[in-house]
């Protein structure tokens, strides 16, 4: 299709801290020369934007499922927790027991996949405080007048008295009495009504008589859409309010880490497995348990059926991700087992039957028995997630794709390009996908705000006839407004390239504020409240105002030119002990700018960037001696010149990874480092850090040998860096991209007869902008929604200062000039005539 390429004019534009500004009025066209000009192409028709353009990615990270979206209030309800899940855990983790009770694992169990149960001998009281919240203490949140559905599986004759109460014993409900009568496992239910509102409740079950118990459960009756085994209403509603076009699930690293074998006796019930969909359907008491890759337990109460149902409830396309039998996320192993591969391929076919098959089919029948006779209408399925062994992954992907297309030719099968936005694995897999003609390729990257502001045109040069792009995971690595502005600027480029980029989802979606394994996240919550980050507000604005066709435009205005790489030099380790020696910085002509061989017995001039690790000068070398500490960076010698060589010797003495050599360290927290032996000693990289965030500029396979001394050289020439390992060029990069703090796209909502002018101004000064819509006739008034504020601000549990504001604006037309506030995202909807 014809391309209308933006014009970029060089200039200076400082990015500083800004204060919140009110929505600016229109500007008289003759009053001031515009900073930027947006010009619509009067001739070309832009790309159609699919309904699936923006969606959500749900993974059980940060307690997003159990203790989060899944509405179950009892933690460790079936006594399956173990030390395999986390250090110190056992079958009674989450429970306080008064009396005689013990976890049993024998042939009297409820079923083979629910291995543990509780044996109570005589009178006892069992108390559960729900999911952990370190800042406030573990507790269950209840609301006065709301009803809570209690259930338990029991075996033997006994009386159970069930109640809600505070930590000091104050009743929060009338007691519920249940008499168990059968010596066979039987499910018993009842309802508790809360008499007060509190986030400090506990559930107690008091027994009289000996009894076996399992699956002790408490659900709010008021779940999302009122569904049994349902979802926490406020969290589900926040997702629904985004109006996502798709839901990608269940991962993420959950999909392609751990054992690929089944949870059964033949495989010795492996506890840390990849997410396998058959573990997660059918009655909840028959679903397997698992160690979560992120360091806790997965009950699988929220499973594939619930994911499909939730997608349907919010009008989104389900997009499941299946394991390709090649592990990722630092594990990097390929399973060589033909029978196992065939089993997983069959599982993929069975999943499609579960989603789409008739009720007379094996798996369609199970779907119907689970309450959904109608097919879910699955159209798209992904195989694999961020595999860093491209050849092994590709061989398996082709096997999956061939089998799926043979039986279900209309299913879109999504491949991927590994864990990074560039590098050897990325290039390898993209070459394979292009040559093969894959349906779609999943890209993932988490980068700094600067990266997003420098890469708005990333997809401009992609092959319009090649595989389509699914941007399955991305985020700017912090939760402040400035990060969200950078993401918003980048999203204008995604829309402008809607003929290539068919789907995109920010990640991760959910995080319990007191149980965090990954930041940033879109929606935050505790045990009773939830709030949207600044990125949630930006994503919602985009997702609720997509439009259905791009209006081709060009833009002119100032950009920020790159600067030479200057700053301090540094040394660091990551779960590794290492020794450094003969550190030297010289000009290209050999003039020494700094040197330290540590022969004087001290490390004067070296300071810790963070107080981590143990640094000592020993035997004429500078050693970091801990092997369980991450990011131990020390720095010295600020280099102000643009051309220099940084050389040193490095020796790994113990630990899991290699070493890190930093340069260009700024007081603002910006730096570069050469990471050798990273990712469990499997990969090397150059990473660019911005405060707590790091983006990968260059990656390639690499290992470091313990005890071997390496000669390292970092050659800096302005923005260009060349790396030498033992005298041989290892790699290089040129960080010479301009930063574009102003971004725009115009789309058309043909259904409502509106143009949507979307402008992102990610700088501290307002942007006076002329908008020329060509010969398009539009109304004189429009509806303007603006998100703006201090770029360092974020939304928290106590305050949400960054929210959209909508107003009516006047003085519009086919050409108009408007001032867009500093640090803002502005969406202007204008009726067409």
PDB file of N, CA and C in Angstrom, residues 23-26 779-786 805-813 816 818-820 827-830:
ATOM      1  N   UNK A  23      -5.920  22.077  30.423  1.00  0.00           N
ATOM      2  CA  UNK A  23      -6.102  21.912  28.987  1.00  0.00           C
ATOM      3  C   UNK A  23      -5.986  23.278  28.326  1.00  0.00           C
ATOM      4  N   UNK A  24      -5.164  23.372  27.326  1.00  0.00           N
ATOM      5  CA  UNK A  24      -4.870  24.659  26.698  1.00  0.00           C
ATOM      6  C   UNK A  24      -5.934  25.016  25.673  1.00  0.00           C
ATOM      7  N   UNK A  25      -6.162  26.310  25.492  1.00  0.00           N
ATOM      8  CA  UNK A  25      -7.152  26.756  24.505  1.00  0.00           C
ATOM      9  C   UNK A  25      -6.598  26.682  23.103  1.00  0.00           C
ATOM     10  N   UNK A  26      -7.471  26.825  22.089  1.00  0.00           N
ATOM     11  CA  UNK A  26      -6.959  26.896  20.721  1.00  0.00           C
ATOM     12  C   UNK A  26      -6.073  28.124  20.547  1.00  0.00           C
ATOM     13  N   UNK A 779     -16.541  19.154  11.982  1.00  0.00           N
ATOM     14  CA  UNK A 779     -17.290  20.079  12.830  1.00  0.00           C
ATOM     15  C   UNK A 779     -16.363  21.116  13.453  1.00  0.00           C
ATOM     16  N   UNK A 780     -16.967  22.204  13.913  1.00  0.00           N
ATOM     17  CA  UNK A 780     -16.201  23.268  14.548  1.00  0.00           C
ATOM     18  C   UNK A 780     -15.899  22.965  16.016  1.00  0.00           C
ATOM     19  N   UNK A 781     -16.593  21.997  16.569  1.00  0.00           N
ATOM     20  CA  UNK A 781     -16.362  21.621  17.963  1.00  0.00           C
ATOM     21  C   UNK A 781     -15.949  20.150  18.025  1.00  0.00           C
ATOM     22  N   UNK A 782     -15.328  19.778  19.117  1.00  0.00           N
ATOM     23  CA  UNK A 782     -14.901  18.395  19.298  1.00  0.00           C
ATOM     24  C   UNK A 782     -14.817  18.037  20.771  1.00  0.00           C
ATOM     25  N   UNK A 783     -14.604  16.771  21.038  1.00  0.00           N
ATOM     26  CA  UNK A 783     -14.499  16.271  22.418  1.00  0.00           C
ATOM     27  C   UNK A 783     -13.044  15.907  22.683  1.00  0.00           C
ATOM     28  N   UNK A 784     -12.429  16.591  23.626  1.00  0.00           N
ATOM     29  CA  UNK A 784     -11.009  16.436  23.921  1.00  0.00           C
ATOM     30  C   UNK A 784     -10.818  15.731  25.264  1.00  0.00           C
ATOM     31  N   UNK A 785     -10.066  14.639  25.255  1.00  0.00           N
ATOM     32  CA  UNK A 785      -9.698  13.946  26.489  1.00  0.00           C
ATOM     33  C   UNK A 785      -8.188  14.044  26.654  1.00  0.00           C
ATOM     34  N   UNK A 786      -7.761  14.491  27.846  1.00  0.00           N
ATOM     35  CA  UNK A 786      -6.353  14.741  28.102  1.00  0.00           C
ATOM     36  C   UNK A 786      -5.916  14.021  29.373  1.00  0.00           C
ATOM     37  N   UNK A 805      -9.203  13.738  31.700  1.00  0.00           N
ATOM     38  CA  UNK A 805     -10.211  14.795  31.812  1.00  0.00           C
ATOM     39  C   UNK A 805     -10.752  15.082  30.413  1.00  0.00           C
ATOM     40  N   UNK A 806     -12.057  15.186  30.307  1.00  0.00           N
ATOM     41  CA  UNK A 806     -12.703  15.378  29.005  1.00  0.00           C
ATOM     42  C   UNK A 806     -13.444  16.710  28.989  1.00  0.00           C
ATOM     43  N   UNK A 807     -13.329  17.427  27.882  1.00  0.00           N
ATOM     44  CA  UNK A 807     -14.003  18.713  27.734  1.00  0.00           C
ATOM     45  C   UNK A 807     -14.407  18.902  26.282  1.00  0.00           C
ATOM     46  N   UNK A 808     -15.262  19.875  26.040  1.00  0.00           N
ATOM     47  CA  UNK A 808     -15.648  20.265  24.689  1.00  0.00           C
ATOM     48  C   UNK A 808     -14.779  21.427  24.248  1.00  0.00           C
ATOM     49  N   UNK A 809     -14.236  21.329  23.037  1.00  0.00           N
ATOM     50  CA  UNK A 809     -13.378  22.400  22.528  1.00  0.00           C
ATOM     51  C   UNK A 809     -13.992  22.977  21.267  1.00  0.00           C
ATOM     52  N   UNK A 810     -13.643  24.234  21.003  1.00  0.00           N
ATOM     53  CA  UNK A 810     -14.216  24.965  19.874  1.00  0.00           C
ATOM     54  C   UNK A 810     -13.101  25.460  18.961  1.00  0.00           C
ATOM     55  N   UNK A 811     -13.483  26.050  17.856  1.00  0.00           N
ATOM     56  CA  UNK A 811     -12.524  26.646  16.945  1.00  0.00           C
ATOM     57  C   UNK A 811     -11.795  25.648  16.073  1.00  0.00           C
ATOM     58  N   UNK A 812     -12.442  24.516  15.811  1.00  0.00           N
ATOM     59  CA  UNK A 812     -11.825  23.492  14.983  1.00  0.00           C
ATOM     60  C   UNK A 812     -12.229  23.684  13.525  1.00  0.00           C
ATOM     61  N   UNK A 813     -11.746  22.821  12.668  1.00  0.00           N
ATOM     62  CA  UNK A 813     -12.048  22.885  11.245  1.00  0.00           C
ATOM     63  C   UNK A 813     -11.084  21.992  10.500  1.00  0.00           C
ATOM     64  N   UNK A 816      -6.547  23.809  11.871  1.00  0.00           N
ATOM     65  CA  UNK A 816      -6.621  24.571  13.114  1.00  0.00           C
ATOM     66  C   UNK A 816      -5.293  24.431  13.850  1.00  0.00           C
ATOM     67  N   UNK A 818      -3.535  24.323  17.764  1.00  0.00           N
ATOM     68  CA  UNK A 818      -3.871  24.069  19.162  1.00  0.00           C
ATOM     69  C   UNK A 818      -2.596  23.847  19.956  1.00  0.00           C
ATOM     70  N   UNK A 819      -2.618  24.279  21.195  1.00  0.00           N
ATOM     71  CA  UNK A 819      -1.501  24.044  22.103  1.00  0.00           C
ATOM     72  C   UNK A 819      -1.794  22.806  22.938  1.00  0.00           C
ATOM     73  N   UNK A 820      -0.946  21.791  22.801  1.00  0.00           N
ATOM     74  CA  UNK A 820      -1.097  20.574  23.597  1.00  0.00           C
ATOM     75  C   UNK A 820      -0.205  20.672  24.821  1.00  0.00           C
ATOM     76  N   UNK A 827      -6.493  13.177  23.106  1.00  0.00           N
ATOM     77  CA  UNK A 827      -7.323  12.558  22.075  1.00  0.00           C
ATOM     78  C   UNK A 827      -8.458  13.518  21.751  1.00  0.00           C
ATOM     79  N   UNK A 828      -8.497  13.951  20.506  1.00  0.00           N
ATOM     80  CA  UNK A 828      -9.512  14.899  20.053  1.00  0.00           C
ATOM     81  C   UNK A 828     -10.408  14.203  19.031  1.00  0.00           C
ATOM     82  N   UNK A 829     -11.658  14.018  19.419  1.00  0.00           N
ATOM     83  CA  UNK A 829     -12.642  13.395  18.526  1.00  0.00           C
ATOM     84  C   UNK A 829     -13.470  14.493  17.870  1.00  0.00           C
ATOM     85  N   UNK A 830     -13.481  14.474  16.513  1.00  0.00           N
ATOM     86  CA  UNK A 830     -14.153  15.514  15.750  1.00  0.00           C
ATOM     87  C   UNK A 830     -15.117  14.861  14.765  1.00  0.00           C
TER      88      UNK A 830
END
